[in-house]
PDB file of C-alpha atoms in Angstrom:
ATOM      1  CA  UNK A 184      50.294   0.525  -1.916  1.00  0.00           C
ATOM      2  CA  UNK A 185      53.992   0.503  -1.346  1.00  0.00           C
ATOM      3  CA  UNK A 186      55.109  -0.769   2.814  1.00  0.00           C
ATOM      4  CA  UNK A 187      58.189   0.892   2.899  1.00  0.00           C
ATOM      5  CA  UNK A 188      60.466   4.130   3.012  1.00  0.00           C
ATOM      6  CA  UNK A 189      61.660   5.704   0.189  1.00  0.00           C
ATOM      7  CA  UNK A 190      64.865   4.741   0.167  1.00  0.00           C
ATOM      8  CA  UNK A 191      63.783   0.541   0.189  1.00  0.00           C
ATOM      9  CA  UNK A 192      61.300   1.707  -2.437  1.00  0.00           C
ATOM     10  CA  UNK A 193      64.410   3.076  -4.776  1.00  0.00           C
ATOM     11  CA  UNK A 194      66.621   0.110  -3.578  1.00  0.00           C
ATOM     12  CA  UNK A 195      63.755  -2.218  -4.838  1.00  0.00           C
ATOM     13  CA  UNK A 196      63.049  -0.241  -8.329  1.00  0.00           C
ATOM     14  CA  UNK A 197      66.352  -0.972  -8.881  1.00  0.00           C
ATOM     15  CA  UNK A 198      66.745  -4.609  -8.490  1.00  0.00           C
ATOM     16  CA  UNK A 199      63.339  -4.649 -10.414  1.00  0.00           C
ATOM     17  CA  UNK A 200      64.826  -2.755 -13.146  1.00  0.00           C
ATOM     18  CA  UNK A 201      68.333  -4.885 -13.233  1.00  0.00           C
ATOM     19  CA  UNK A 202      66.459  -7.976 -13.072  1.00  0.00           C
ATOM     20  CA  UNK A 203      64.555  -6.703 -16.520  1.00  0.00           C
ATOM     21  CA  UNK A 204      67.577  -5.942 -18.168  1.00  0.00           C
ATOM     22  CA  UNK A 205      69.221  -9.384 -17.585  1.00  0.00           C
ATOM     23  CA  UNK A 206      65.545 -11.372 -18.100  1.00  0.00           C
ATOM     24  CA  UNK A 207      66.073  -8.893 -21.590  1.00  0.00           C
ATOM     25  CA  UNK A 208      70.001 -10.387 -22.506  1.00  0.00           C
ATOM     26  CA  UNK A 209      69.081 -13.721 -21.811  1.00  0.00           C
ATOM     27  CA  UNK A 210      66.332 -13.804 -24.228  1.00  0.00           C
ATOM     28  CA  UNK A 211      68.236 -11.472 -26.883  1.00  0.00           C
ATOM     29  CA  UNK A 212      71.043 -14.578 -26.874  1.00  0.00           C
ATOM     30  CA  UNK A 213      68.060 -16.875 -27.126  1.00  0.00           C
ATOM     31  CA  UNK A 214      66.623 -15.007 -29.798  1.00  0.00           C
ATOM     32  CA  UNK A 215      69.920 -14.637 -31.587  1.00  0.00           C
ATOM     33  CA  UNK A 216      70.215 -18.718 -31.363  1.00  0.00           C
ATOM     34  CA  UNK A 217      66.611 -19.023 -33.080  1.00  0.00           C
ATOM     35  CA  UNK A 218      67.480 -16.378 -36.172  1.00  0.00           C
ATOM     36  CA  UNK A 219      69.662 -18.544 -37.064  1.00  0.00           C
ATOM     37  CA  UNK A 220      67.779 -21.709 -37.090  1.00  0.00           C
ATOM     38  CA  UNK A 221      64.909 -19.184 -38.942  1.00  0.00           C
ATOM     39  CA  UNK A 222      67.516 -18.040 -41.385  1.00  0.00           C
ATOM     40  CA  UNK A 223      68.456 -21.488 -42.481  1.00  0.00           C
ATOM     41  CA  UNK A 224      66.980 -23.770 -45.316  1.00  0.00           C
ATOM     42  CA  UNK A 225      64.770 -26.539 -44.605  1.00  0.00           C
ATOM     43  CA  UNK A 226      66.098 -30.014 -45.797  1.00  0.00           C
ATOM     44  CA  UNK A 227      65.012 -31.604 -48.850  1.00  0.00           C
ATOM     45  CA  UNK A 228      61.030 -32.801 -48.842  1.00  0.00           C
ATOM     46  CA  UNK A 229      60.579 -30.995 -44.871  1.00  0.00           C
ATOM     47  CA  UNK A 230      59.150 -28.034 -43.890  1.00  0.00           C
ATOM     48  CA  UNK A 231      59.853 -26.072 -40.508  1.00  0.00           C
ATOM     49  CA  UNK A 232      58.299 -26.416 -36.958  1.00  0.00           C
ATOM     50  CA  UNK A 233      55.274 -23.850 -36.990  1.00  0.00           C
ATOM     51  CA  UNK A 234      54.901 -23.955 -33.316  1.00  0.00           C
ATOM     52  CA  UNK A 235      58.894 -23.173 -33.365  1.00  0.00           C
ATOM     53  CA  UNK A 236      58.327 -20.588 -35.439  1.00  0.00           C
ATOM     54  CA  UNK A 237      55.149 -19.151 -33.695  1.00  0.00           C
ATOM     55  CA  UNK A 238      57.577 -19.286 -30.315  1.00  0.00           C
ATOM     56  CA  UNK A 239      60.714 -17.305 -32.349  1.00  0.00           C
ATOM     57  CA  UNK A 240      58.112 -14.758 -32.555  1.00  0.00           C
ATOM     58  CA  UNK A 241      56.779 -14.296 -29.185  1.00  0.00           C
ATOM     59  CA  UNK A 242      60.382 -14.568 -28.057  1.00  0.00           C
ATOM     60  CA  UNK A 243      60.995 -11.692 -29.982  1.00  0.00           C
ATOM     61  CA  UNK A 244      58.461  -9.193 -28.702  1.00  0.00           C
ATOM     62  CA  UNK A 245      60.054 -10.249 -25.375  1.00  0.00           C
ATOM     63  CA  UNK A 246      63.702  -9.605 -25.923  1.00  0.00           C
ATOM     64  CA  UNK A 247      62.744  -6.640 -27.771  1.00  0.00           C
ATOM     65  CA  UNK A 248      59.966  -5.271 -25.707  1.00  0.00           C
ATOM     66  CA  UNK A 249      60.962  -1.712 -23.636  1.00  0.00           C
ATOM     67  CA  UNK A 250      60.524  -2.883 -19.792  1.00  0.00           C
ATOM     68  CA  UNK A 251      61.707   0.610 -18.587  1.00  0.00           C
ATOM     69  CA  UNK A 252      59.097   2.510 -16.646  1.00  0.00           C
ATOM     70  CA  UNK A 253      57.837   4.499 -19.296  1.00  0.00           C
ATOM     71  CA  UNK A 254      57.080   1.451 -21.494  1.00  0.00           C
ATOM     72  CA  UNK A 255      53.026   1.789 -20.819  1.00  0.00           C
ATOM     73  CA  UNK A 256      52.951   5.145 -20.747  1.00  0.00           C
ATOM     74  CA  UNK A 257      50.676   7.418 -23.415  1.00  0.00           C
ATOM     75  CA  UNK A 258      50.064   9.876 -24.401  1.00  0.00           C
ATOM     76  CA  UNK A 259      46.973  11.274 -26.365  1.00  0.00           C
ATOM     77  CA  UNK A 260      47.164  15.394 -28.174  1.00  0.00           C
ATOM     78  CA  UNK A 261      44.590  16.682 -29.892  1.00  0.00           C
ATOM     79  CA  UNK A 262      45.860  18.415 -32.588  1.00  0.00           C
ATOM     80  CA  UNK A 263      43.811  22.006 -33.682  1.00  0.00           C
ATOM     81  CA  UNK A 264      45.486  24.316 -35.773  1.00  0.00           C
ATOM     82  CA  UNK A 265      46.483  27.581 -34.453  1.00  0.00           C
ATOM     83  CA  UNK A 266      44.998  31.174 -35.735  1.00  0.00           C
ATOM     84  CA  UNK A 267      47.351  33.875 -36.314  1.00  0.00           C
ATOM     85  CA  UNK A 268      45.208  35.751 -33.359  1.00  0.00           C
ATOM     86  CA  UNK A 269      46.865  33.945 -29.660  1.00  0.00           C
ATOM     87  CA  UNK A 270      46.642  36.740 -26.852  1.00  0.00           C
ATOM     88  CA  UNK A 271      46.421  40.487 -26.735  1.00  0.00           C
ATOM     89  CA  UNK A 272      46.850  42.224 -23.246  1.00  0.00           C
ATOM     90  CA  UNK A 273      46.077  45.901 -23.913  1.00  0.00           C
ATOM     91  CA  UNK A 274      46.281  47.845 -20.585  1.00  0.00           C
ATOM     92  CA  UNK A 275      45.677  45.625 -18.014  1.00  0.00           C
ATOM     93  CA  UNK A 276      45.733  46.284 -14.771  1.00  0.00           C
ATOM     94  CA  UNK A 277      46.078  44.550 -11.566  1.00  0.00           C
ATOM     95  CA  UNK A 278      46.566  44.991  -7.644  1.00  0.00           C
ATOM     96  CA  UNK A 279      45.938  42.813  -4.273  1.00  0.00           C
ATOM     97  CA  UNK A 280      46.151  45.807  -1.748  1.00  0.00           C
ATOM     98  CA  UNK A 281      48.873  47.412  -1.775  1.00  0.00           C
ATOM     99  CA  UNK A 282      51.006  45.640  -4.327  1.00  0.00           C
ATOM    100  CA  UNK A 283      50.730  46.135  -8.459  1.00  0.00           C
ATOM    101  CA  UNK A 284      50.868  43.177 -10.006  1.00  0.00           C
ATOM    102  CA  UNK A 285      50.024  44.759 -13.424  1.00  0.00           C
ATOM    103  CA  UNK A 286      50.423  48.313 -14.114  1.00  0.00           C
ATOM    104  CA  UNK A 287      49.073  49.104 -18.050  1.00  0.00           C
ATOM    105  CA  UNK A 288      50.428  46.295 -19.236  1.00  0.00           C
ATOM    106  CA  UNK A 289      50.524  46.004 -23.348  1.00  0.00           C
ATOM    107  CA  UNK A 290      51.508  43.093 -24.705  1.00  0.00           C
ATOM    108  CA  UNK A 291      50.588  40.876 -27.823  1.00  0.00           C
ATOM    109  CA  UNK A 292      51.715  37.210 -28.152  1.00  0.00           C
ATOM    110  CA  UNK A 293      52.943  35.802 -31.495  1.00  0.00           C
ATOM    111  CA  UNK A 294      52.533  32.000 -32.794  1.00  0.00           C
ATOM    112  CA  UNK A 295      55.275  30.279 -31.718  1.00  0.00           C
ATOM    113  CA  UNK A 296      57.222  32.828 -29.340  1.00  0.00           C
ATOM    114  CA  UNK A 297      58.590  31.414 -25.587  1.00  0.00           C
ATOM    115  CA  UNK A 298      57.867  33.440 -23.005  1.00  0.00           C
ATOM    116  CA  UNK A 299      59.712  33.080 -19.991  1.00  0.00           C
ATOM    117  CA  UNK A 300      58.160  34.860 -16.880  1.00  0.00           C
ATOM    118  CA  UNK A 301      60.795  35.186 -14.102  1.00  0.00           C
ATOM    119  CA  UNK A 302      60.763  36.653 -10.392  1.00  0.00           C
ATOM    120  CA  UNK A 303      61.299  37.072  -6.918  1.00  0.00           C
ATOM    121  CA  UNK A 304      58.942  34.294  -4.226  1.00  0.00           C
ATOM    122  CA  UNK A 305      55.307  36.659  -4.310  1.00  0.00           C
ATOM    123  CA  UNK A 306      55.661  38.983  -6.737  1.00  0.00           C
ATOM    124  CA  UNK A 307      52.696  37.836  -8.798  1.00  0.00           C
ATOM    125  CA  UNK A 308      53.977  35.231 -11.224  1.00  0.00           C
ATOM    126  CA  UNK A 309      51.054  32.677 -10.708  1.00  0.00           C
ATOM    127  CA  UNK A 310      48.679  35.027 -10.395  1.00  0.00           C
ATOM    128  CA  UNK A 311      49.929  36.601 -13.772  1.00  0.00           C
ATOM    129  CA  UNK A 312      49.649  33.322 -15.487  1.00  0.00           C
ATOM    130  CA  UNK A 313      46.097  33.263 -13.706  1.00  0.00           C
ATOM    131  CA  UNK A 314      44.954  36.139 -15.261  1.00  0.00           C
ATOM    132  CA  UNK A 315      46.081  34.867 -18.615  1.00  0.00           C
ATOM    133  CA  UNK A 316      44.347  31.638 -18.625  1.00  0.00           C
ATOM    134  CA  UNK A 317      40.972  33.808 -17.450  1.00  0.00           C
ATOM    135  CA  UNK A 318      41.118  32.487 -13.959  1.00  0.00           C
ATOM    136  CA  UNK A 319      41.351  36.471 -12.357  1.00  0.00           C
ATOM    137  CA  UNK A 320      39.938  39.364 -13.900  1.00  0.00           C
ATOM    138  CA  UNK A 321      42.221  42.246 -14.066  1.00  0.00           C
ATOM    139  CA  UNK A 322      41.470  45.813 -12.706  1.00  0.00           C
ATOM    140  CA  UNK A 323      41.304  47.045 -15.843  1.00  0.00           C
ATOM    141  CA  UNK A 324      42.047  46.675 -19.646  1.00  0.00           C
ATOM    142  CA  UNK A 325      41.257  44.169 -22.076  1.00  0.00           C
ATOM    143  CA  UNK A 326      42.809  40.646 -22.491  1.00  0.00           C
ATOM    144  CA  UNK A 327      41.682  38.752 -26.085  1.00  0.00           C
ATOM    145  CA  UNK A 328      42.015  34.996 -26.518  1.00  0.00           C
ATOM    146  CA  UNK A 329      42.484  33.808 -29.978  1.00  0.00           C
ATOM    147  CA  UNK A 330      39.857  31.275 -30.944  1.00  0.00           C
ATOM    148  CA  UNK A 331      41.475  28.084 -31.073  1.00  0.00           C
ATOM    149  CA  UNK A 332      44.372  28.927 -27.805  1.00  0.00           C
ATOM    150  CA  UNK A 333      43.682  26.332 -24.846  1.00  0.00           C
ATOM    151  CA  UNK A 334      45.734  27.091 -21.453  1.00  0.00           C
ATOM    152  CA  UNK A 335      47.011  24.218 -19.607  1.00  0.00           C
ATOM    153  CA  UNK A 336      47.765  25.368 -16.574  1.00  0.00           C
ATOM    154  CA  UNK A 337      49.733  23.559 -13.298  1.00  0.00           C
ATOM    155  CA  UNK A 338      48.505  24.714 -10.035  1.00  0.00           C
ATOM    156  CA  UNK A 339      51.218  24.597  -7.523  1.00  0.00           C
ATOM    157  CA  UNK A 340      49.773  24.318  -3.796  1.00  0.00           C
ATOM    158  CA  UNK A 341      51.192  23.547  -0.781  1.00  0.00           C
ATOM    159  CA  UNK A 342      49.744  20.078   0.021  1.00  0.00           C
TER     160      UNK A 342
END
């Protein structure tokens, strides 16, 4: 755990990060110096240093390596093919009270289309995407899911 504000945590990150980049040049002009000495001949009847060798290599991965803060990061995707069949909304339906969310809503989603869904604070955007990914029934009508679609879906909360 971090002791500190967020501002000395920043200030740090970025004497962390310089400190990298210069801990980086140093060992590029290093590395540079030992290409050449790779690069050249051995003399007559002499072979070169293995262990100098072994160390032009590790000092490579380390002038080379990415030290930025994404450097360990991965990321795994399972790949599936997608069907032709994603989503089909056919009159849905939807109301908290007073307010429609959905009125006979008809609407089929193609492979590969961006949908953008746009609005005022409270007028039923999350909830919309809820009822997509199956979290809310609707009032009425019939949502299908194509076989192979998977919703990943970001709650926002107020935490």
């Amino acid at each position: 755990r971090y002791v500190g504000n967020y501002e000395s945590y920043l200030a740090g990150k970025q004497e962390r990060i310089e400190e990298m980049q210069k801990m980086s040049e140093v060992a590029k002009n290093q590395w540079k110096k030992e290409l050449e000495w790779m690069r050249r001949q051995p003399k007559a009847r002499s072979t070169k240093s293995k262990s100098r060798i072994e160390a032009f290599h590790e000092l490579e991965k380390k002038a080379f390596a990415n030290n930025g803060p994404a450097s360990n990061l991965k990321l795994e995707v399972k790949v599936a093919r997608m069907g032709n069949m994603i989503l089909n909304m056919k009159g849905v339906s939807l109301k908290f009270g007073d307010t429609t969310i959905l009125d006979d809503f008809n609407y089929e989603f193609q492979k590969k289309e961006r949908v953008g869904i746009v609005g005022r604070s409270g007028v039923g955007k999350s909830t919309f995407l809820r009822v997509l990914a199956q979290q809310l029934k609707p009032d009425t009508g019939e949502i299908t899911i194509g076989e192979t679609v998977v919703f990943g879906l970001y709650e926002q909360s107020a935490s």
